Structures are given as structure tokens and as C-alpha cells.
PDB file of C-alpha atoms and ligand atoms in Angstrom:
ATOM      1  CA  UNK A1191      91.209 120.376  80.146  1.00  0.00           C
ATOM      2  CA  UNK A1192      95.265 120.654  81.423  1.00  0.00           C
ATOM      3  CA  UNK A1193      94.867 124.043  81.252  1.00  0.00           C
ATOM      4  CA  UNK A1194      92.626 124.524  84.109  1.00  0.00           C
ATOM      5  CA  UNK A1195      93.889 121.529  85.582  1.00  0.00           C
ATOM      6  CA  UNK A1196      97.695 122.947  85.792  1.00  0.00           C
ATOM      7  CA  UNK A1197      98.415 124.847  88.731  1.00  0.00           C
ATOM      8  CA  UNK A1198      95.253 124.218  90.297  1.00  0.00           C
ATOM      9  CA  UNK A1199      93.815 121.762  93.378  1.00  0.00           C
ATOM     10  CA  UNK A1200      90.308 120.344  92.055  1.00  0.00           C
ATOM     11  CA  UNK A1201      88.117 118.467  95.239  1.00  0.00           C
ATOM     12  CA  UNK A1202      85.853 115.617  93.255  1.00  0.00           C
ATOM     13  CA  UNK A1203      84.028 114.144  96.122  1.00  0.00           C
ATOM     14  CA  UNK A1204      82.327 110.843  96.178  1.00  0.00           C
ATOM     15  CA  UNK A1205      79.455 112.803  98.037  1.00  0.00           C
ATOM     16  CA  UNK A1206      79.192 114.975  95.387  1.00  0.00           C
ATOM     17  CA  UNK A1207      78.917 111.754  92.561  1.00  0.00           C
ATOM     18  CA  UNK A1208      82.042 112.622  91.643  1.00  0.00           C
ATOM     19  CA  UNK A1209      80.142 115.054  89.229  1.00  0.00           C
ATOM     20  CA  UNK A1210      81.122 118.573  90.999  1.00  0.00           C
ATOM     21  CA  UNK A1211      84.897 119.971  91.286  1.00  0.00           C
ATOM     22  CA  UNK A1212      85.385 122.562  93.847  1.00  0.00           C
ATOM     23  CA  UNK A1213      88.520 124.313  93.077  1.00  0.00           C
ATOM     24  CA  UNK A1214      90.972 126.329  94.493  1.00  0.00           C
ATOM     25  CA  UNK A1215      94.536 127.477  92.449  1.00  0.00           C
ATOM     26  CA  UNK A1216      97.826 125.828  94.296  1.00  0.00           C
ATOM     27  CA  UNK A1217     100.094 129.194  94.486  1.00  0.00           C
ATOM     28  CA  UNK A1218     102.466 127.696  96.447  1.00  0.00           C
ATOM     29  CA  UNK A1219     102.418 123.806  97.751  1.00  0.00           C
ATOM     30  CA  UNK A1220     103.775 123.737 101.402  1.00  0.00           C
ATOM     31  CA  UNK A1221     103.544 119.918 102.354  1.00  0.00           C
ATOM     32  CA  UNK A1222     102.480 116.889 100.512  1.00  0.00           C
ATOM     33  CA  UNK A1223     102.845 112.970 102.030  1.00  0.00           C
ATOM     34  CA  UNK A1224     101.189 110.013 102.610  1.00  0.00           C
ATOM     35  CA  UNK A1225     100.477 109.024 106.674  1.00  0.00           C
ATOM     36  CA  UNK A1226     100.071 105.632 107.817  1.00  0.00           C
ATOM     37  CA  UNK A1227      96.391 106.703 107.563  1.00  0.00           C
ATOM     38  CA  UNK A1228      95.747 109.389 104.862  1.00  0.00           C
ATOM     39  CA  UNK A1229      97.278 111.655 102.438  1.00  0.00           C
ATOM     40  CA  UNK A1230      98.262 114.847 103.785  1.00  0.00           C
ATOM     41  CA  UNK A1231      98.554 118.336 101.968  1.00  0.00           C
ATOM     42  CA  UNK A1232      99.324 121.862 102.847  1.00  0.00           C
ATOM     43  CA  UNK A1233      99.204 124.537  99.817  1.00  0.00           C
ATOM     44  CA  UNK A1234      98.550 128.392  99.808  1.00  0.00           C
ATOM     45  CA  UNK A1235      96.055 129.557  97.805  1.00  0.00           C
ATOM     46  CA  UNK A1236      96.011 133.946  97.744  1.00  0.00           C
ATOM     47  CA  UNK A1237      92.465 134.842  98.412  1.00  0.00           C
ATOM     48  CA  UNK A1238      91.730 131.474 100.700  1.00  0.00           C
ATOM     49  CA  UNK A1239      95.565 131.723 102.313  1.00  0.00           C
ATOM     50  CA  UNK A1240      96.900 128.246 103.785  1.00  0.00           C
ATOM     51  CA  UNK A1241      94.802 125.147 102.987  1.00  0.00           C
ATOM     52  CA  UNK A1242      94.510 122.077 104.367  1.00  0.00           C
ATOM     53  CA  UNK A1243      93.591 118.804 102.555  1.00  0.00           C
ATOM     54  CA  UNK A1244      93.107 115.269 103.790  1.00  0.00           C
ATOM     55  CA  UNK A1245      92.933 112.123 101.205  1.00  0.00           C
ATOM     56  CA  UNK A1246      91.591 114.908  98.550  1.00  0.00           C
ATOM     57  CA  UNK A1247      88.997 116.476 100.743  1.00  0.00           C
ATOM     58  CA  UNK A1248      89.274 120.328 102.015  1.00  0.00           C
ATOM     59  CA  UNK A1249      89.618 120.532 105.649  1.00  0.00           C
ATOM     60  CA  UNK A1250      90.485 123.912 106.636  1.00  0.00           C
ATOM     61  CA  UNK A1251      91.281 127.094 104.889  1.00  0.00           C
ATOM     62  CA  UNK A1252      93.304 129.932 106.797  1.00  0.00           C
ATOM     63  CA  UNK A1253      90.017 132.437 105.600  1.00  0.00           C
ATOM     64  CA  UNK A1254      87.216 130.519 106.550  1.00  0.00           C
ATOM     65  CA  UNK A1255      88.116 127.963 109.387  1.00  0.00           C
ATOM     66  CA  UNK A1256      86.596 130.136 112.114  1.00  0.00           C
ATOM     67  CA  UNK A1257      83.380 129.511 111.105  1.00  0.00           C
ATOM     68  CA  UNK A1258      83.577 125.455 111.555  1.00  0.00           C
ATOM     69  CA  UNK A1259      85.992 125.316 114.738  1.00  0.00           C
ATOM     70  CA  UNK A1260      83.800 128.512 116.088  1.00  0.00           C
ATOM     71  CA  UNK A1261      80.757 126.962 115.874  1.00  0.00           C
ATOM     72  CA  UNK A1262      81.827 123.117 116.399  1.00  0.00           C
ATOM     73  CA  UNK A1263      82.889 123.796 119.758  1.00  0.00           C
ATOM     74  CA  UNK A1264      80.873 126.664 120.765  1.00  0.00           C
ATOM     75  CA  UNK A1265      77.005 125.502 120.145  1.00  0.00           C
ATOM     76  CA  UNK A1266      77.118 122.343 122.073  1.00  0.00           C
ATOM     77  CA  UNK A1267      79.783 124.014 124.729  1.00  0.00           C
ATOM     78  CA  UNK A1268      76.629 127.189 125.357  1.00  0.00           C
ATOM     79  CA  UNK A1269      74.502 124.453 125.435  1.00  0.00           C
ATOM     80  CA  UNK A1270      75.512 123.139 128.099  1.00  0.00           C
ATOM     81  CA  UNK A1271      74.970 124.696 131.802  1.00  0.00           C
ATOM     82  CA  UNK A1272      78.576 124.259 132.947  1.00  0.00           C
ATOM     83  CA  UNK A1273      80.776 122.284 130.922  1.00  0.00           C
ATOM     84  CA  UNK A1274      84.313 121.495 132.281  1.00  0.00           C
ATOM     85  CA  UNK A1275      85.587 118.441 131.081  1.00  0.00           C
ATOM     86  CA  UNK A1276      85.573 117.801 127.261  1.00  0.00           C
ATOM     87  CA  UNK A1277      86.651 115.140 124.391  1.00  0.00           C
ATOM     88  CA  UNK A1278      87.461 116.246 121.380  1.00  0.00           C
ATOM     89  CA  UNK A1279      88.082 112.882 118.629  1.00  0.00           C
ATOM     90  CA  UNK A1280      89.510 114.207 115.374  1.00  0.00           C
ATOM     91  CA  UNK A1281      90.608 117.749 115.302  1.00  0.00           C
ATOM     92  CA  UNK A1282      94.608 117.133 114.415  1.00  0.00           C
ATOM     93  CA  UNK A1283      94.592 120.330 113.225  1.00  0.00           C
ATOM     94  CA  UNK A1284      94.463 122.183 116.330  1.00  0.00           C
ATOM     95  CA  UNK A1285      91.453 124.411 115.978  1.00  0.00           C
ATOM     96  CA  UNK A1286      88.851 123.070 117.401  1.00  0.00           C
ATOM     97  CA  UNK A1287      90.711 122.748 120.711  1.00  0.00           C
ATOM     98  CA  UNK A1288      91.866 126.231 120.069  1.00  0.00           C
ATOM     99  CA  UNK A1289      88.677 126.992 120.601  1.00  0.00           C
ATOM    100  CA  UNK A1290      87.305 124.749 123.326  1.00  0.00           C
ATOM    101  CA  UNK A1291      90.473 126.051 125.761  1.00  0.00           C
ATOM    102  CA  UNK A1292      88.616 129.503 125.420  1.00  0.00           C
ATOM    103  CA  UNK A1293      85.670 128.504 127.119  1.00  0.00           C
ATOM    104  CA  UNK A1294      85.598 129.690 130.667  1.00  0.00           C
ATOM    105  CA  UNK A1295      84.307 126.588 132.891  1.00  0.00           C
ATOM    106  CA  UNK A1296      86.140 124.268 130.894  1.00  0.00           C
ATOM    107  CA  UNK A1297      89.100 122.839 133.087  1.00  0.00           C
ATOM    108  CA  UNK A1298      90.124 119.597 131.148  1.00  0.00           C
ATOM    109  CA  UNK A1299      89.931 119.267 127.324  1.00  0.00           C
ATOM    110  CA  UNK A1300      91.238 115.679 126.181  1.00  0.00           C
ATOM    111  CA  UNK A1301      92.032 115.062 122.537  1.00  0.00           C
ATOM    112  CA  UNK A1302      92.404 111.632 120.777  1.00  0.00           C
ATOM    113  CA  UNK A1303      93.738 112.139 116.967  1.00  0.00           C
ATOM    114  CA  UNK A1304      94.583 108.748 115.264  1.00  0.00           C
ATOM    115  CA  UNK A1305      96.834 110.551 112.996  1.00  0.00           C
ATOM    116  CA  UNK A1306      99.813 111.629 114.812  1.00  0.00           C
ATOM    117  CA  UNK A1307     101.198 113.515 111.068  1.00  0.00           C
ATOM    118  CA  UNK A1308      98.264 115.974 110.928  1.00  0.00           C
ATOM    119  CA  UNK A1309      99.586 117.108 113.896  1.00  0.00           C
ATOM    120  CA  UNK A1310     102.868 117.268 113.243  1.00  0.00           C
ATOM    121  CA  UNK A1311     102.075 119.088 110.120  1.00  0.00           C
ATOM    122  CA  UNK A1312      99.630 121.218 111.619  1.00  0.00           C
ATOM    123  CA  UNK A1313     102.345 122.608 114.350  1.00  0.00           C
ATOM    124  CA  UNK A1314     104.601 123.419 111.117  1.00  0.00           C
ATOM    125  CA  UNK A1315     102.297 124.758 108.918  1.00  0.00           C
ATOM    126  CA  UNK A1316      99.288 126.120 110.347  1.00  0.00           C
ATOM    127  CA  UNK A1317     100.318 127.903 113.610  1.00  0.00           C
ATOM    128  CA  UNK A1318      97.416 129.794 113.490  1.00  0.00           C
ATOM    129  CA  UNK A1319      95.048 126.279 114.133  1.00  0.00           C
ATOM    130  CA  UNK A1320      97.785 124.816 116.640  1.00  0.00           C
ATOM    131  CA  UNK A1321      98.691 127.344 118.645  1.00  0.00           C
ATOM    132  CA  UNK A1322      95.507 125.146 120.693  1.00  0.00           C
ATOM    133  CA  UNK A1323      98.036 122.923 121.513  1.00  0.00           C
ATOM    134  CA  UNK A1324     100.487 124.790 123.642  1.00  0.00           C
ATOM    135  CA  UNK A1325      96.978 125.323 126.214  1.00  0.00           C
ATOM    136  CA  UNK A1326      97.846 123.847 129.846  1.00  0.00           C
ATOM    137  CA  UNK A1327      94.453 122.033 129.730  1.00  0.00           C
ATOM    138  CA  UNK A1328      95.197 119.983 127.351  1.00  0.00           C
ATOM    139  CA  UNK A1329      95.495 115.997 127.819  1.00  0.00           C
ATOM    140  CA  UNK A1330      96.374 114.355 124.186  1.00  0.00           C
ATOM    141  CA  UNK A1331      96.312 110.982 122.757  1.00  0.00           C
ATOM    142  CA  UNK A1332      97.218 109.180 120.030  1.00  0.00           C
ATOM    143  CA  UNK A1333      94.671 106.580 119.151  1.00  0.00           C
ATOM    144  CA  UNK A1334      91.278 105.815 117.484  1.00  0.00           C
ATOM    145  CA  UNK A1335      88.300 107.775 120.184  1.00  0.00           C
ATOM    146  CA  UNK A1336      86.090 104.993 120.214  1.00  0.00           C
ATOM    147  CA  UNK A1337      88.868 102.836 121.984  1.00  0.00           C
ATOM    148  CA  UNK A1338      89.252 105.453 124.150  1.00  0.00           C
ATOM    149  CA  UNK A1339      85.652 106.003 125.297  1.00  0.00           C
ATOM    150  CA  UNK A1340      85.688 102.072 126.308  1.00  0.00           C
ATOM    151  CA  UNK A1341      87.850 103.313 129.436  1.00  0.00           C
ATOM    152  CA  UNK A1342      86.340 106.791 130.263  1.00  0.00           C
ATOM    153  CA  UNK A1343      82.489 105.971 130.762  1.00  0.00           C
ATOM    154  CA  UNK A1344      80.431 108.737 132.521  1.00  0.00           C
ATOM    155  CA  UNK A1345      83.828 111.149 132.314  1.00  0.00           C
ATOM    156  CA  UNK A1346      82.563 113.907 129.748  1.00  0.00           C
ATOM    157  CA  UNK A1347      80.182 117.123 129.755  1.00  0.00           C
ATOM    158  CA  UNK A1348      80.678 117.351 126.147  1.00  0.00           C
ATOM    159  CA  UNK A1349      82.116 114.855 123.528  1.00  0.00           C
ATOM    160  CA  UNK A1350      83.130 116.922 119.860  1.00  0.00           C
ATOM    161  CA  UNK A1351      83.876 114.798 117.156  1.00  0.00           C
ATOM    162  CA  UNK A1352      85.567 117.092 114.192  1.00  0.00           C
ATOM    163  CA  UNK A1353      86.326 114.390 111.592  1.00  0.00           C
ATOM    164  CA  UNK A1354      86.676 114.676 107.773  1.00  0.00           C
ATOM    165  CA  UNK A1355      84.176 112.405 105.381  1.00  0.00           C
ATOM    166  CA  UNK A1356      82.564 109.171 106.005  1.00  0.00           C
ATOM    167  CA  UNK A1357      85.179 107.601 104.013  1.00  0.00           C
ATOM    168  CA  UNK A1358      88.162 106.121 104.705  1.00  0.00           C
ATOM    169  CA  UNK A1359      89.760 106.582 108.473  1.00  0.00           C
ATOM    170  CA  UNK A1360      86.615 108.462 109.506  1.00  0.00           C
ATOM    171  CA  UNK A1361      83.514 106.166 108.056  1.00  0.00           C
ATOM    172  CA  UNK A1362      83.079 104.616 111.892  1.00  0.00           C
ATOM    173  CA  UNK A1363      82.546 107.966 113.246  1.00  0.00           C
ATOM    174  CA  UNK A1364      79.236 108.185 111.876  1.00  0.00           C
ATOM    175  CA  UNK A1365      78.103 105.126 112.551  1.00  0.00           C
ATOM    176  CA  UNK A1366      75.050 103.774 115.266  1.00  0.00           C
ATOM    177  CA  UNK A1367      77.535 101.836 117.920  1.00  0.00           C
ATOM    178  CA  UNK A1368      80.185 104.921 117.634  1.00  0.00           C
ATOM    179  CA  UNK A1369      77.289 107.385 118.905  1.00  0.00           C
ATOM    180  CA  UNK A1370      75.902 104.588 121.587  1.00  0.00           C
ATOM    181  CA  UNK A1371      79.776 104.694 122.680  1.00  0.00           C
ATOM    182  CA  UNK A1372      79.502 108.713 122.971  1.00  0.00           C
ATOM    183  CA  UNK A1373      76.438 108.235 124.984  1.00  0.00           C
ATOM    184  CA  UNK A1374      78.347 106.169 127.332  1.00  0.00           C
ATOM    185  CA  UNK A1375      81.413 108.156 127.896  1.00  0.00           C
ATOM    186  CA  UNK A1376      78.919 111.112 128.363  1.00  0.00           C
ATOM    187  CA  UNK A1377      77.674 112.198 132.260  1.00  0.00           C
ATOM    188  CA  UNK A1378      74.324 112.947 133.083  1.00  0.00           C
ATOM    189  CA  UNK A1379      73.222 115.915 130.709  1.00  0.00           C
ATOM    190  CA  UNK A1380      76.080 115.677 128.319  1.00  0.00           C
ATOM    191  CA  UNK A1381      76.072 116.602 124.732  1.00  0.00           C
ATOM    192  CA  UNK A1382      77.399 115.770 121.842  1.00  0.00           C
ATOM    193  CA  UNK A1383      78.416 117.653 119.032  1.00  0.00           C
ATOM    194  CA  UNK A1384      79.737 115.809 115.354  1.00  0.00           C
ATOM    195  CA  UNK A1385      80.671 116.640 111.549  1.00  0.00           C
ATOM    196  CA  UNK A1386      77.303 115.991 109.791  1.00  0.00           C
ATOM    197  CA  UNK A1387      78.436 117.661 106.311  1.00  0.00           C
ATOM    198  CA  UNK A1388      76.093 119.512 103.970  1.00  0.00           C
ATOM    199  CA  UNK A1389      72.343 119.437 103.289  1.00  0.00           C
ATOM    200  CA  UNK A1390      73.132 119.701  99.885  1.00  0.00           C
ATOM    201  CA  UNK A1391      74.868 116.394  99.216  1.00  0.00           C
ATOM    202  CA  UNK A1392      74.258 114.445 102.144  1.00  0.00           C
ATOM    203  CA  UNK A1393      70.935 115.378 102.984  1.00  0.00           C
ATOM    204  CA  UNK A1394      70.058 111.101 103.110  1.00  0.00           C
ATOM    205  CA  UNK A1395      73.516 110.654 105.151  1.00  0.00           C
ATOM    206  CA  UNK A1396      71.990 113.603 107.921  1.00  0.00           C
ATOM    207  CA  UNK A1397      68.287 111.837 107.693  1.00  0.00           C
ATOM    208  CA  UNK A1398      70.111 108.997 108.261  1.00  0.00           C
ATOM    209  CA  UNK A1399      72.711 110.069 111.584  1.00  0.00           C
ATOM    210  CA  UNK A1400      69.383 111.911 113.096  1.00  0.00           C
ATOM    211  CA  UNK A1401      67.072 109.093 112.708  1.00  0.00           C
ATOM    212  CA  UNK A1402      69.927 106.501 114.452  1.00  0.00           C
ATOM    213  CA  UNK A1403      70.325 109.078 117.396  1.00  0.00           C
ATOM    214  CA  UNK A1404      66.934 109.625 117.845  1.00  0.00           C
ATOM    215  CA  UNK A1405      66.559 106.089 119.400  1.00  0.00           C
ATOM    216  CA  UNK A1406      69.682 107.173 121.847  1.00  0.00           C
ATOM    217  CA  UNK A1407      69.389 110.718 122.837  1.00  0.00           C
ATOM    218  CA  UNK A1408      65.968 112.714 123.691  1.00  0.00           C
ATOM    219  CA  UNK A1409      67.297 115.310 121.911  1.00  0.00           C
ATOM    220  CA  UNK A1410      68.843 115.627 118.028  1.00  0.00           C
ATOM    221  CA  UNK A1411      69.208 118.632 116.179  1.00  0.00           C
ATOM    222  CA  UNK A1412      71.117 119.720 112.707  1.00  0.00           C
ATOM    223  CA  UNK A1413      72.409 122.724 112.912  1.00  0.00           C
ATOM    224  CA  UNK A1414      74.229 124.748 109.704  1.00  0.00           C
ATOM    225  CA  UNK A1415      76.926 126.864 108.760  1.00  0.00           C
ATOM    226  CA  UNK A1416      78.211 128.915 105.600  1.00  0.00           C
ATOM    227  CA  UNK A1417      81.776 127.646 104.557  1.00  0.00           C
ATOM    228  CA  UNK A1418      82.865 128.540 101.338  1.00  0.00           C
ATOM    229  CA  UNK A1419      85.219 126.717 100.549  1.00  0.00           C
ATOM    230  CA  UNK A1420      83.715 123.173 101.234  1.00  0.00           C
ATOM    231  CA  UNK A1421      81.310 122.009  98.380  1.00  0.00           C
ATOM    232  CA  UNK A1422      77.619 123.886  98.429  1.00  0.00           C
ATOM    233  CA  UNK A1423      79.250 126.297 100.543  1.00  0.00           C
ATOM    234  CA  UNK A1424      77.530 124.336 103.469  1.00  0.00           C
ATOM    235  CA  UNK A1425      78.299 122.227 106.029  1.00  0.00           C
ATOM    236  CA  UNK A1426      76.526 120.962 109.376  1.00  0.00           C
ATOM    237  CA  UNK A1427      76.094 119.649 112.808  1.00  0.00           C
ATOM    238  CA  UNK A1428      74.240 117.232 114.553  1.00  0.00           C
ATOM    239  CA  UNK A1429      74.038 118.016 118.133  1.00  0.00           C
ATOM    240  CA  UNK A1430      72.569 115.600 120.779  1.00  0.00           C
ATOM    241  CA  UNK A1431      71.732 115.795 124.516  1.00  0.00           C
ATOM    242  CA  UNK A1432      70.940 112.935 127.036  1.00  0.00           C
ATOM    243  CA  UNK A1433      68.822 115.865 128.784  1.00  0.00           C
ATOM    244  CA  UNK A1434      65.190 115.692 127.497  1.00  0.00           C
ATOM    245  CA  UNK A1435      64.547 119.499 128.485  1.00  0.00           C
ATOM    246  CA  UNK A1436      67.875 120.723 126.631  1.00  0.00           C
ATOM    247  CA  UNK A1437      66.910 123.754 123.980  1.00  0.00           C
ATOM    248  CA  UNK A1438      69.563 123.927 121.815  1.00  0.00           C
ATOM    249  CA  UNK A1439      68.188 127.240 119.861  1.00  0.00           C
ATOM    250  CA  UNK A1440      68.645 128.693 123.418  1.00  0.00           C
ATOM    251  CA  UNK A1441      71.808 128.744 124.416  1.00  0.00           C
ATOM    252  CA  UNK A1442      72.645 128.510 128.268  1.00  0.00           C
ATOM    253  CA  UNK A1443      75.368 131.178 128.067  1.00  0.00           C
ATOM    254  CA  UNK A1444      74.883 134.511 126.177  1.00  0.00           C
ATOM    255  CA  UNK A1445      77.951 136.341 125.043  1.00  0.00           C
ATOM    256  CA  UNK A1446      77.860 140.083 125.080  1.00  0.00           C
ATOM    257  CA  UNK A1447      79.992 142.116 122.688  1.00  0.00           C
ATOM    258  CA  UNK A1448      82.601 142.233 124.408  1.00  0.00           C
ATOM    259  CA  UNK A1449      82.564 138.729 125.605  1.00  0.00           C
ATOM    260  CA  UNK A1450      82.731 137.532 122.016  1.00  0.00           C
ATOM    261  CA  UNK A1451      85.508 140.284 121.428  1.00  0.00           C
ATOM    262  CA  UNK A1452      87.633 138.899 124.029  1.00  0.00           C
ATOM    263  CA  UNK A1453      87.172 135.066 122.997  1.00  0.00           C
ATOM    264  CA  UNK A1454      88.709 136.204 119.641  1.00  0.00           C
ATOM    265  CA  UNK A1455      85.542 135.309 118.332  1.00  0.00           C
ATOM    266  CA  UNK A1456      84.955 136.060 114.261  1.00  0.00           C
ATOM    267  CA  UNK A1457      81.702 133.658 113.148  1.00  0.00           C
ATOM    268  CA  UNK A1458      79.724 132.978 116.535  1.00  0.00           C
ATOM    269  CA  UNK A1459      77.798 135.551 118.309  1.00  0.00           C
ATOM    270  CA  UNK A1460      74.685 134.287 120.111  1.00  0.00           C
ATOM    271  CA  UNK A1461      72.798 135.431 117.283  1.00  0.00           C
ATOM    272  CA  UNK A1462      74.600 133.049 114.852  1.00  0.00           C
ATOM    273  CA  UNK A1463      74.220 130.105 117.659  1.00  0.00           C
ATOM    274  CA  UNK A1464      70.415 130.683 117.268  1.00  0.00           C
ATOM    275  CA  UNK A1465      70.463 131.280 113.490  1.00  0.00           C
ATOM    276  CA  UNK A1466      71.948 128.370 112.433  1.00  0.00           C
ATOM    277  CA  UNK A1467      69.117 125.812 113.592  1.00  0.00           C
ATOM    278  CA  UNK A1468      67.002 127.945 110.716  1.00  0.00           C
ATOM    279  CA  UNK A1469      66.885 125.458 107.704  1.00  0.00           C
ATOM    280  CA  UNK A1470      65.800 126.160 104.199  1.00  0.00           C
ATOM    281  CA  UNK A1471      61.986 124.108 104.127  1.00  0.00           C
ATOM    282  CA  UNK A1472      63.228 120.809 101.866  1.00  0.00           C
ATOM    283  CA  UNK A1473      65.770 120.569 104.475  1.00  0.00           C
ATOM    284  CA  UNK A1474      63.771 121.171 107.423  1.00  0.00           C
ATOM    285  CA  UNK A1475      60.692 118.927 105.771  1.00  0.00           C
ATOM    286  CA  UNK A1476      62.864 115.620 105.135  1.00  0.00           C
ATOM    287  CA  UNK A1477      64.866 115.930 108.916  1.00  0.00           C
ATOM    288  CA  UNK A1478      61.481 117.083 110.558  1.00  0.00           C
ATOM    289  CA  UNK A1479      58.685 115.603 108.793  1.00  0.00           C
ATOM    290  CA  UNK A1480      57.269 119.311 109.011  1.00  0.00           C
ATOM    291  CA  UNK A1481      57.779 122.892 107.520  1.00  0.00           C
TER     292      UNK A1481
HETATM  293  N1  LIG B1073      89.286 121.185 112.102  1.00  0.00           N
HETATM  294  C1  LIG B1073      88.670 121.253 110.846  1.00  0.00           C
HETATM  295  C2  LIG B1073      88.529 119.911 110.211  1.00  0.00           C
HETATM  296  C3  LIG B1073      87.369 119.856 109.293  1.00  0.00           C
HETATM  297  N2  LIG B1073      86.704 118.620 109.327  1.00  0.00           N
HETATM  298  C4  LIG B1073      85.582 118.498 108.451  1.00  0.00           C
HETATM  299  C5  LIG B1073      85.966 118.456 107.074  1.00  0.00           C
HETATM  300  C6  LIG B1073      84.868 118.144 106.123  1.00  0.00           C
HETATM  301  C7  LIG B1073      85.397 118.122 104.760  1.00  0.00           C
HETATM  302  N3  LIG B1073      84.451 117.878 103.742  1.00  0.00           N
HETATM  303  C8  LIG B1073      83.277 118.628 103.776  1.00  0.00           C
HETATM  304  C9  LIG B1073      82.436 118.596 102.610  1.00  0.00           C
HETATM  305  C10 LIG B1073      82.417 117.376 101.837  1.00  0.00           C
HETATM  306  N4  LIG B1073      81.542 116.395 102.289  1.00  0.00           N
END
């Protein structure tokens, strides 16, 4: 068993029963401490380049974090008719807001990370995810979101919450009176959009999140996206409006090909944004009721 141990960085999830490793070789280990909140690891692996791990989990690998901070930001933000003030809770990494500063009518994105080392880290280590960071619209905070959201009620379009797993530092943010507080600091017609991992190994945790939102929002999808280096190769969304006639399938904004050229865009197109509300039929069946 060393042998394939040695040299290597296994991920043995709780959500997976601690029965599935997903691993990636360590070429070259960058950073590796303990916050006052997490552990914290940077490594380089050559196919997936820099990686990013919090308290054992995958975050964020230099080939494939597009996909998640693309699509994160950009289906609830072309959702929405004319979003210009956002929150993003989570996200120390810097992508997400890296992509949220791109969008056009936003004016104001404000960011509340509880852990002020992913940061730190991330600005070190993984340029290409903070360089979000240096954007003029940016208002950041260091503290837990749901604190926050007690002060700023009726203040956001949209409210992103890019966390890791419901364990540890995270576990509130998927919790019933953390997406009644959303729905508070929301204005009239604001979405939300949140980390609602992968059909494959959560599928009772997504039933779950969908079911509690249902009796707050008019409106609750799940929507999906390939990431290969997270376990299943899956993860998801759920996305919620307070506007009964929002279609989430449809987005508001369509990007041409050059539009999504000049956002830097690699995973979303509006094709994608549509796409990824598709679910296999098990999945659709047990979040739906119907095929
Ligand atoms: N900005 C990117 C941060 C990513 N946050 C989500 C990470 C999820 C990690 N685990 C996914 C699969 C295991 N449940």
C-alpha cells in the first residue's frame, strides 16, 4: 500500500463513506499549514498543475477551476435581468470573484471569507484565481456571511455562496436558517446561487437543500457541472429565485462568441448555461418526483 501512497495526495471523503480515494500525485508541495479554521495545502500536480486543498478536500485545480467559478457565478448572474450589487460568502481563493467583476452591470461585488489564510495563500500561490482581488469593485471582509447578512437586509441582486463540504467551517452554509438569512439580505427578484456537491454522493444531501428551499423561494433548481478532479467527476448547484416567473434554463443575457471570448470565458457559453439543468433520470426522478 506505501507504494502508491508515497508521493501521492489521496482525497477519502466522508461523503464518499470513506470507501473511494480520488488521487492526484504531489510533484511538488508548495504550502502546507494549519489556519485558525482549516488545514491549508498548495501542491503541483503535472497534468492537473497547482492544486488547492482544504482540511483534505480538493478545492481547485489550476486545469479545471474554470468550470466551477465559470459557472458558479455566471448561471445565477444571466439569470438575473440586471444584477449590480453581489455577495459572494466563501470564495478565499479568488476565483469566483474573478469572475463576478467580469460581469458588465455589476458595480459592487462584496466578499466575506472567514478564513483570512486562504487568502493570503491564494495571493502567493494561485495568482491565476486572485488576480480577482486587485478589481476596484471589490468590498472585502473578514468574517462568517451569515453575520454579515444580519446588517445588509434587502442589499443584494445576487448572493453566491462558494464553500467547500458540509463539514467542518462550512456545515452552516447548508443549513435551513442560513438560506432564510440569504432570502433576507436578497432584494426583490434576487437569486441565489450555492455549492450543492455531486449527484453521485450526495444525491440525499441535494433532495434534502431543495426540499428546505422550496418552502422559501418559488423557485429551486440543481444545476450540474463536469469537474474532474472532484470525486464522480461531478459537482452541482442549487440556484433559487424570490421571483416566481424566473426561468433559470433561460438565461436573461445571451453571450455571443465573441462576448464569451472577451469575458475570458473557457466552460460557459449559453449553451452550457442551458445544458447543465439536463440531469441523468435517477437524478432528475428523486429531485423532481418525475422523469
Ligand atoms: N473557488 C473554488 C472553491 C471550491 N469549493 C467547492 C469545493 C468542493 C469540494 N468537494 C467537492 C466534492 C466532494 N464532496
Amino acid at each position: 500500500m506505501d507504494a502508491f501512497k508515497k508521493g501521492w495526495f489521496s482525497e477519502t471523503g466522508i461523503h464518499c463513506s470513506n470507501k473511494v480515494n480520488i488521487s492526484l500525485s504531489a510533484d511538488n508541495i508548495l504550502y502546507h499549514e494549519k489556519s485558525a479554521w482549516q488545514d491549508i495545502l498548495v501542491f503541483e500536480n503535472k497534468l492537473f498543475g497547482k492544486v488547492l486543498v482544504l482540511d483534505n478536500a480538493i478545492q481547485c485545480t489550476e486545469k479545471d477551476e474554470s468550470a466551477y467559478q465559470e459557472m458558479i457565478t455566471f448561471l445565477p448572474l444571466n439569470s438575473h435581468p440586471n444584477p449590480k450589487k453581489v455577495l459572494v460568502i466563501g470564495g478565499g481563493d479568488g476565483g469566483v470573484v474573478r469572475e463576478v467583476v467580469k460581469h458588465p452591470s455589476v458595480e459592487t461585488v462584496v466578499q466575506c471569507e472567514i478564513d483570512e489564510k486562504v487568502i493570503e495563500v491564494s495571493k502567493e500561490y494561485l495568482p491565476f484565481m486572485a488576480e480577482g482581488f486587485k478589481s476596484s469593485k471589490l468590498v472585502q471582509h473578514i468574517m462568517d456571511g451569515a453575520e454579515f447578512m444580519k446588517n445588509h437586509q434587502k442589499e443584494f441582486d445576487v448572493v453566491i455562496t462558494d464553500s467547500s463540504d458540509p463539514t467542518g467551517p462550512a456545515a452552516s452554509l447548508f443549513r435551513k436558517p442560513y438560506f432564510e438569512g440569504i432570502k433576507q439580505a436578497l432584494r426583490p427578484g434576487g437569486i441565489l446561487c450555492s455549492q450543492a456537491e455531486s449527484f453521485w454522493y450526495d444525491l440525499k444531501l441535494i433532495h434534502n437543500m431543495m426540499n428546505m428551499t422550496r418552502e422559501l423561494y418559488p423557485v429551486v433548481e440543481y444545476a450540474s457541472v463536469y469537474i474532474p478532479s472532484y470525486p464522480g467527476g461531478q459537482i452541482g448547484f442549487l440556484l433559487c429565485s424570490t421571483d416566481a416567473g424566473t426561468n433559470f434554463r433561460k438565461p436573461q443575457h445571451v453571450l455571443s462568441s465573441e462576448e464569451v471570448s472577451s469575458l475570458k470565458l473557457k466552460y460557459y457559453t449559453s449553451e452550457m448555461h442551458t445544458a447543465a439543468f439536463v440531469l441523468p433520470g435517477f437524478v432528475k426522478k428523486h429531485l423532481y418526483g418525475s422523469y
